Amino acid sequence: MSATHRAAVLGSPIAHSLSPVLHRAAYAELGLDDWSYERHDVDEAALPGFVEGLDRSWAGLSLTMPLKRAVIPLLDGISDTAASVEAVNTVVFTEDGRRLGDNTDIPGMVAALRERGVEKVESAAVLGAGATASSALAALAEICAGPVTAYVRSAARADEMRGWGSRLGVDVRIADWAEADEALHAPLVIATTPAGATDTLADAVPAAPGTLFDVLYEPWPTALAARWAEAGAGVVGGLDLLVHQAVLQVEQMTGQDAPLAVMRAAGEAALGGRTPGVSG
């Protein structure tokens, strides 16, 4: 049967994306036989033309880097959540032809943490200061009662994190990346750095750490996550985040409750049976 409802993930590069695996698993479980979900390599220059070329069969888009901000001028409106970090990872096309943007990364982070029993923390540490770090701050605005220390490599990144903290109502304190070992003593540590960036911290994991949220899912486990798990502490991983944000996307695009367990199992199978826990 040809698809009468279409969705896709856009980004560049995009071949690595697990989003098709998760969304297709949801469609199969929900009996949505006339829905399709593909991946398209689209950069910032090509995005306007791609969006303008979509017909009424399209239900929605998932967006990864470098499109989360580039898409905003092409939309008819964005949610308060997306506006808070100036990043859209979800576009839904309404029946009356509007394009509405949202950010499911932020509630996805909160849901992934709550699933592992992390409801509230008194303080937290963020490793890194890129786009994912701003989403982490937005999530922490909901669950962290006290200060968040951001460990960064440059003064420019420090200024960015201070700006996001001010905007989101988070008490952000800045520390140099050279002191990142100290981050590992926080009740909650969110690692938002690229693969390999935290490997040298693994030997500094304390005997009784709090919870680690490492946003990577490939490779998994990271050296830091492996050592954290060896210490018997809670680890939330990139697949947890990817699944929870995809659940929200499926629900917005289809109007049905998404099958979380089925989607997670599909993601784990695609990663070779590992249980991880950068999204996209």
Short mmCIF file of C-alpha atoms in Angstrom, two decimals:
data_model
loop_
_atom_site.label_atom_id
_atom_site.label_comp_id
_atom_site.label_asym_id
_atom_site.label_seq_id
_atom_site.Cartn_x
_atom_site.Cartn_y
_atom_site.Cartn_z
CA MET A 1 0.00 0.00 0.00
CA SER A 2 1.37 3.41 -0.92
CA ALA A 3 1.78 5.88 1.90
CA THR A 4 -0.93 8.50 2.28
CA HIS A 5 0.69 9.97 5.39
CA ARG A 6 4.35 10.82 5.16
CA ALA A 7 6.99 11.90 7.65
CA ALA A 8 10.77 12.04 7.67
CA VAL A 9 13.88 13.09 9.52
CA LEU A 10 16.01 15.80 7.91
CA GLY A 11 19.60 16.76 8.59
CA SER A 12 23.12 16.58 7.23
CA PRO A 13 24.67 14.09 7.72
CA ILE A 14 21.64 11.88 8.31
CA ALA A 15 22.59 8.30 7.37
CA HIS A 16 23.29 7.45 11.03
CA SER A 17 19.85 8.47 12.30
CA LEU A 18 17.85 5.91 14.26
CA SER A 19 14.66 7.95 13.92
CA PRO A 20 13.28 5.87 11.01
CA VAL A 21 13.73 2.70 13.07
CA LEU A 22 11.79 4.16 16.00
CA HIS A 23 8.99 5.79 14.04
CA ARG A 24 8.44 2.80 11.74
CA ALA A 25 8.26 0.51 14.77
CA ALA A 26 5.56 2.76 16.20
CA TYR A 27 3.60 2.78 12.95
CA ALA A 28 3.74 -1.02 12.73
CA GLU A 29 2.55 -1.46 16.32
CA LEU A 30 -0.26 1.05 15.85
CA GLY A 31 -1.41 -0.51 12.58
CA LEU A 32 -0.66 2.63 10.59
CA ASP A 33 -0.01 0.76 7.35
CA ASP A 34 -0.47 3.85 5.19
CA TRP A 35 2.23 5.85 7.03
CA SER A 36 5.85 6.11 5.90
CA TYR A 37 8.93 7.60 7.54
CA GLU A 38 12.16 8.22 5.62
CA ARG A 39 15.44 10.09 6.08
CA HIS A 40 16.60 12.90 3.78
CA ASP A 41 20.02 14.53 3.71
CA VAL A 42 19.11 18.22 3.69
CA ASP A 43 21.40 21.09 4.64
CA GLU A 44 20.49 24.66 5.57
CA ALA A 45 20.66 25.91 1.97
CA ALA A 46 18.33 23.19 0.69
CA LEU A 47 15.82 23.33 3.54
CA PRO A 48 13.49 26.10 2.25
CA GLY A 49 13.07 24.41 -1.11
CA PHE A 50 12.47 21.03 0.50
CA VAL A 51 9.77 22.36 2.81
CA GLU A 52 8.06 24.35 0.05
CA GLY A 53 7.95 21.23 -2.10
CA LEU A 54 5.96 19.12 0.37
CA ASP A 55 2.38 18.25 -0.52
CA ARG A 56 -0.64 17.64 1.71
CA SER A 57 0.32 13.99 2.31
CA TRP A 58 3.01 15.14 4.74
CA ALA A 59 2.18 14.91 8.45
CA GLY A 60 5.44 16.02 9.99
CA LEU A 61 9.20 16.32 10.10
CA SER A 62 11.90 15.49 12.61
CA LEU A 63 14.91 17.79 12.44
CA THR A 64 18.47 17.27 13.54
CA MET A 65 21.62 19.30 13.03
CA PRO A 66 22.11 21.74 11.40
CA LEU A 67 18.44 22.53 10.86
CA LYS A 68 16.95 23.12 14.30
CA ARG A 69 17.26 26.89 14.08
CA ALA A 70 17.28 27.25 10.29
CA VAL A 71 13.72 25.93 10.08
CA ILE A 72 12.18 28.55 12.38
CA PRO A 73 11.69 31.30 9.73
CA LEU A 74 9.84 28.76 7.56
CA LEU A 75 7.17 28.06 10.18
CA ASP A 76 3.84 29.64 11.04
CA GLY A 77 4.46 29.30 14.76
CA ILE A 78 6.57 27.58 17.39
CA SER A 79 5.84 26.36 20.91
CA ASP A 80 7.05 28.13 24.03
CA THR A 81 9.38 25.17 24.63
CA ALA A 82 11.03 25.58 21.23
CA ALA A 83 11.21 29.35 21.66
CA SER A 84 12.97 28.98 25.00
CA VAL A 85 16.06 27.53 23.31
CA GLU A 86 15.48 28.83 19.77
CA ALA A 87 15.52 25.27 18.43
CA VAL A 88 12.86 23.18 16.69
CA ASN A 89 13.26 19.43 16.26
CA THR A 90 9.63 18.68 15.35
CA VAL A 91 7.36 20.16 12.69
CA VAL A 92 3.72 19.18 12.42
CA PHE A 93 1.60 20.07 9.39
CA THR A 94 -1.98 20.87 10.36
CA GLU A 95 -5.08 20.10 8.34
CA ASP A 96 -5.45 23.77 7.48
CA GLY A 97 -1.93 23.88 6.05
CA ARG A 98 0.00 25.51 8.88
CA ARG A 99 3.52 24.48 9.85
CA LEU A 100 3.97 24.35 13.62
CA GLY A 101 7.32 23.78 15.34
CA ASP A 102 8.07 22.22 18.71
CA ASN A 103 11.05 20.92 20.67
CA THR A 104 10.59 17.41 22.09
CA ASP A 105 14.23 17.11 23.18
CA ILE A 106 13.56 19.07 26.37
CA PRO A 107 10.53 17.11 27.64
CA GLY A 108 12.27 13.99 26.33
CA MET A 109 15.20 14.65 28.65
CA VAL A 110 12.88 15.22 31.60
CA ALA A 111 10.93 12.03 30.83
CA ALA A 112 14.10 9.96 30.45
CA LEU A 113 15.35 11.13 33.84
CA ARG A 114 12.01 10.57 35.55
CA GLU A 115 11.86 7.06 34.13
CA ARG A 116 15.08 6.36 36.06
CA GLY A 117 13.71 7.90 39.24
CA VAL A 118 15.28 11.36 38.94
CA GLU A 119 12.47 13.76 39.74
CA LYS A 120 14.31 16.59 41.51
CA VAL A 121 17.95 17.40 42.26
CA GLU A 122 19.50 20.11 44.39
CA SER A 123 22.28 20.88 41.92
CA ALA A 124 23.70 19.59 38.64
CA ALA A 125 26.69 19.77 36.31
CA VAL A 126 26.69 20.06 32.52
CA LEU A 127 29.70 18.94 30.51
CA GLY A 128 29.90 20.93 27.29
CA ALA A 129 28.22 24.05 25.95
CA GLY A 130 26.82 23.27 22.51
CA ALA A 131 23.23 23.12 21.26
CA THR A 132 22.39 20.08 23.37
CA ALA A 133 23.66 21.88 26.48
CA SER A 134 21.01 24.58 26.05
CA SER A 135 18.32 21.89 25.94
CA ALA A 136 19.87 20.35 29.05
CA LEU A 137 19.58 23.69 30.85
CA ALA A 138 15.94 23.95 29.81
CA ALA A 139 15.29 20.49 31.22
CA LEU A 140 17.16 21.36 34.40
CA ALA A 141 14.97 24.44 34.79
CA GLU A 142 12.17 21.97 35.56
CA ILE A 143 13.95 19.56 37.90
CA CYS A 144 16.95 21.32 39.47
CA ALA A 145 16.31 23.41 42.58
CA GLY A 146 19.77 24.93 42.84
CA PRO A 147 22.79 25.93 40.75
CA VAL A 148 24.03 24.28 37.57
CA THR A 149 27.76 24.32 36.91
CA ALA A 150 28.72 24.27 33.23
CA TYR A 151 32.19 23.04 32.32
CA VAL A 152 33.34 24.74 29.13
CA ARG A 153 36.45 25.19 27.02
CA SER A 154 36.23 28.85 25.98
CA ALA A 155 35.11 32.26 27.16
CA ALA A 156 32.67 32.49 24.25
CA ARG A 157 30.99 29.26 25.31
CA ALA A 158 30.91 30.49 28.89
CA ASP A 159 29.06 33.63 27.79
CA GLU A 160 26.58 31.53 25.81
CA MET A 161 25.79 29.33 28.77
CA ARG A 162 25.36 32.33 31.06
CA GLY A 163 22.98 33.81 28.51
CA TRP A 164 20.92 30.63 28.29
CA GLY A 165 20.83 30.38 32.07
CA SER A 166 19.55 33.94 32.38
CA ARG A 167 16.93 33.33 29.74
CA LEU A 168 15.77 30.02 31.24
CA GLY A 169 15.87 31.10 34.86
CA VAL A 170 18.70 28.74 35.77
CA ASP A 171 21.52 29.74 38.12
CA VAL A 172 24.42 28.85 35.82
CA ARG A 173 27.94 28.90 37.18
CA ILE A 174 30.92 28.51 34.89
CA ALA A 175 33.98 26.31 35.39
CA ASP A 176 36.90 25.58 33.12
CA TRP A 177 36.97 22.24 31.31
CA ALA A 178 40.32 21.55 33.01
CA GLU A 179 38.35 21.17 36.25
CA ALA A 180 35.79 18.76 34.81
CA ASP A 181 36.76 16.03 37.28
CA GLU A 182 34.90 18.07 39.90
CA ALA A 183 31.68 17.80 37.89
CA LEU A 184 31.49 14.09 38.64
CA HIS A 185 30.57 14.77 42.28
CA ALA A 186 27.30 16.51 41.38
CA PRO A 187 24.00 14.70 42.12
CA LEU A 188 23.25 14.81 38.38
CA VAL A 189 25.83 15.07 35.60
CA ILE A 190 24.68 15.69 32.02
CA ALA A 191 27.36 15.01 29.40
CA THR A 192 26.54 16.78 26.12
CA THR A 193 29.94 16.41 24.46
CA PRO A 194 30.93 14.53 21.28
CA ALA A 195 32.23 10.97 21.30
CA GLY A 196 35.52 10.61 23.15
CA ALA A 197 35.44 13.99 24.85
CA THR A 198 34.78 12.61 28.33
CA ASP A 199 36.87 9.43 28.10
CA THR A 200 39.70 10.90 30.17
CA LEU A 201 37.26 11.55 33.02
CA ALA A 202 36.41 7.88 33.51
CA ASP A 203 39.21 7.29 36.01
CA ALA A 204 37.91 10.17 38.15
CA VAL A 205 34.44 8.73 38.78
CA PRO A 206 33.88 8.79 42.56
CA ALA A 207 33.09 5.68 44.57
CA ALA A 208 29.44 6.64 45.04
CA PRO A 209 28.39 8.93 42.17
CA GLY A 210 24.95 10.34 41.56
CA THR A 211 23.21 9.96 38.19
CA LEU A 212 24.91 10.34 34.81
CA PHE A 213 22.95 11.37 31.72
CA ASP A 214 25.21 10.86 28.70
CA VAL A 215 23.42 11.99 25.53
CA LEU A 216 25.45 9.73 23.22
CA TYR A 217 24.10 6.43 21.95
CA GLU A 218 26.83 5.48 19.50
CA PRO A 219 29.35 4.33 20.56
CA TRP A 220 27.86 2.88 23.72
CA PRO A 221 28.71 2.64 26.45
CA THR A 222 31.08 5.56 26.60
CA ALA A 223 34.09 5.08 28.86
CA LEU A 224 32.50 7.43 31.39
CA ALA A 225 29.15 5.62 31.33
CA ALA A 226 30.82 2.23 31.68
CA ARG A 227 32.78 3.32 34.74
CA TRP A 228 29.67 4.96 36.19
CA ALA A 229 27.72 1.73 35.83
CA GLU A 230 30.58 -0.21 37.44
CA ALA A 231 30.17 2.04 40.46
CA GLY A 232 26.57 0.87 40.70
CA ALA A 233 25.06 4.27 39.97
CA GLY A 234 22.26 5.34 37.66
CA VAL A 235 23.04 5.92 33.98
CA VAL A 236 20.66 7.48 31.47
CA GLY A 237 21.82 7.29 27.87
CA GLY A 238 21.28 8.74 24.45
CA LEU A 239 18.88 6.03 23.36
CA ASP A 240 16.67 6.87 26.34
CA LEU A 241 16.56 10.47 25.16
CA LEU A 242 16.05 9.54 21.52
CA VAL A 243 13.15 7.22 22.32
CA HIS A 244 11.36 9.64 24.64
CA GLN A 245 11.61 12.58 22.22
CA ALA A 246 10.47 10.31 19.36
CA VAL A 247 7.47 9.14 21.40
CA LEU A 248 6.33 12.74 21.63
CA GLN A 249 6.90 13.26 17.91
CA VAL A 250 4.85 10.19 16.98
CA GLU A 251 2.02 11.35 19.20
CA GLN A 252 2.01 14.85 17.74
CA MET A 253 2.12 13.63 14.16
CA THR A 254 -0.36 10.71 14.41
CA GLY A 255 -2.61 11.76 17.28
CA GLN A 256 -2.20 8.32 18.88
CA ASP A 257 -0.41 7.11 22.00
CA ALA A 258 3.06 5.94 21.03
CA PRO A 259 4.32 2.46 22.07
CA LEU A 260 7.37 3.38 24.15
CA ALA A 261 8.53 -0.17 24.90
CA VAL A 262 8.23 -1.25 21.27
CA MET A 263 10.17 1.76 20.06
CA ARG A 264 12.93 1.22 22.63
CA ALA A 265 13.23 -2.45 21.69
CA ALA A 266 13.57 -1.49 18.02
CA GLY A 267 16.31 0.99 18.87
CA GLU A 268 18.19 -1.53 20.96
CA ALA A 269 17.97 -4.11 18.18
CA ALA A 270 19.32 -1.61 15.66
CA LEU A 271 22.26 -0.93 17.97
CA GLY A 272 23.07 -4.62 18.16
CA GLY A 273 21.20 -5.50 21.32
CA ARG A 274 23.05 -3.10 23.56
CA THR A 275 21.01 -1.24 26.14
CA PRO A 276 22.13 2.37 26.32
CA GLY A 277 20.62 4.19 27.21
CA VAL A 278 23.63 12.49 19.98
CA SER A 279 20.01 12.38 19.38
CA GLY A 280 18.54 12.63 16.04
#
